[in-house]
Amino acid sequence: MASYFENGSDALVPDALQGFALAHADLVTLDPGHGFLLARDTAPARRVALLSGGGAGHEPMHAGYVGRGMLDAACPGRVFASPHNRQIYEASLAAARPGGVLHIVKNYTGDRINFGIAAERLAHRGVPCARVLVDDDLASDSGEVATGRRGTGGTVLVEKILGAAADAGAGLDDLQRLGSRLAARCRTLAVASAAHTSPTLGEPAFRLGPDEIEYGVGIHGERARRTAEKGPLGPLVERMTGELLAALAPEPGCTLLTLVNGLGAVTPLELYAVHGELVRVLGAHGLAPARCLVGDYATALDMRGFSLTLLVAEPSDLAHYDAPVHTAALRW
Amino acid sequence: MASYFENGSDALVPDALQGFALAHADLVTLDPGHGFLLARDTAPARRVALLSGGGAGHEPMHAGYVGRGMLDAACPGRVFASPHNRQIYEASLAAARPGGVLHIVKNYTGDRINFGIAAERLAHRGVPCARVLVDDDLASDSGEVATGRRGTGGTVLVEKILGAAADAGAGLDDLQRLGSRLAARCRTLAVASAAHTSPTLGEPAFRLGPDEIEYGVGIHGERARRTAEKGPLGPLVERMTGELLAALAPEPGCTLLTLVNGLGAVTPLELYAVHGELVRVLGAHGLAPARCLVGDYATALDMRGFSLTLLVAEPSDLAHYDAPVHTAALRW
């Protein structure tokens, strides 16, 4: 396994942000001092700014979702490290609208602390601020884990729907309620057959045998509670989907959003094969995706794995999901 | 290195095609018997159908480019193997329009032969057929290689522009001329720090030292003429861009299209850092991208590498480039 193409491990994120801002100058501006991206223009009816952030290494999340119909701003930290609270505070001030700022936060201790400090400072400045916490990772759903479930790929679906609701003029409380309802009905499970390359060591972050997978891996290479045998794809997707359905208990005929998400080094061939199996398994449960995404939406550097996300939506959410979006990574 | 998530190596491509057709049922239909994808609807003014194809393993190329404003049909072969001439023939018949069919072919012996046989059979059936051969890979530009340069990432740009020209009602000869002019002014160079995983062996197709890169690698893992030292990103992009510019000799102020393309396992962070370096190097030559793409557009399974493509366009090509496109992988 080789290391990254970069000018040095400290340079990779700032270099990437500059390149991103150059490639998408029609959509975003970069504040190079504080290290955040700001949407160039969003809907005039939007009263509340949406801001997200987290460690880098999960691209296109979140920078790729800044733009029309989705996020007003994104704060990337260093690779797999929370953004600094000053960065979040400055980005929130720059993005804030009359109705305030909504922080969409993946559930990790560092992110919670830094977004929390920024929110306190914003309150002192009189900027209304609320938080949606996304905690969709079923693999970390255990009474033993005091911090609760991790936030992963489901964040993309939450951000898309909130973006359209914000464009429609929803206020801070309504957005907070909507986001929390979506997060509560969203679960994700991830597997990997090879770890990501550690950016500092240039080595795989962990090692698996040729027929092993990490079943329930986290997007920072958090080891799963169990290493499983790999086996063919069909039974694997059946098992993953079965556990997600057991956790969510969706009614037949419900409005289901699905995301088959590559974690970095998995091919589109594999992801589409996973989607085919997912549709088959859901069908056997009397379910079908109302909308689906297949691709690299929330990665873990070059991890060789994929995640499955199910979100049980309300039929009324579909209009928000379908509303136009124009960002670097999501566009319709 | 682990093997692929699949139901078996023979099942991966058919399973992926089925999953793709399910995920993008609004855009394509799959002929499962002959194994080709057909656009559901393209512009009524289009008189000539555009068809491409080639070995699987390069996704989203070409299936991801079937739809409105780009390809009428795509014929994927098995992984890294040409589609069968029968498959191309049947797809051409299914897609053909009154003005005929244009085959967009990457320059590989198997592809040339199979597209050629299909074209002869189409001629016997009275279906007008012409070919655009894309041969952009600078690394294979040598008098020693009788087959000429390989076709790689530049194909995406050629297909986009031809799609818009076809939508505008261009005839077969005009499209053939336009495509050939674009291909002649397009060059690509690729590097890799790790090979793709061989689908049959589950092992890296070749091995490199931790500080080595394959400079001029092909999209099927064709070894480069030289293995180089990796070094920092800036000088690497400088060298690659310098060689592309030497081959193309663009005038300052010309209309330049650029593509920074991931070959599979390279992260978006790296690709955007590459784009930043590319813009810097071009600027030093009095050049700037008129339009740019950064992402995974023509991959080589899970190869850890990227390619740079420059296309010297005419100013009038920009309207075609900018024209709306709605496919699985390209949309604006």
Coordinates of C-alpha atoms in Angstrom, one line a residue, chain A residues 13 20 82-83 156 180 182 223 232 305 327:
Chain A
V13 CA -6.1 19.3 3.2
F20 CA -11.7 22.7 -4.7
S82 CA -12.8 17.8 14.3
P83 CA -12.7 21.4 13.0
V156 CA -25.9 13.3 3.3
S180 CA -33.9 15.3 14.3
L182 CA -34.9 12.3 9.9
R223 CA -12.6 -1.5 14.3
P232 CA -20.5 -13.8 -1.6
G305 CA -15.6 -0.9 1.9
T327 CA -23.4 21.5 -5.4

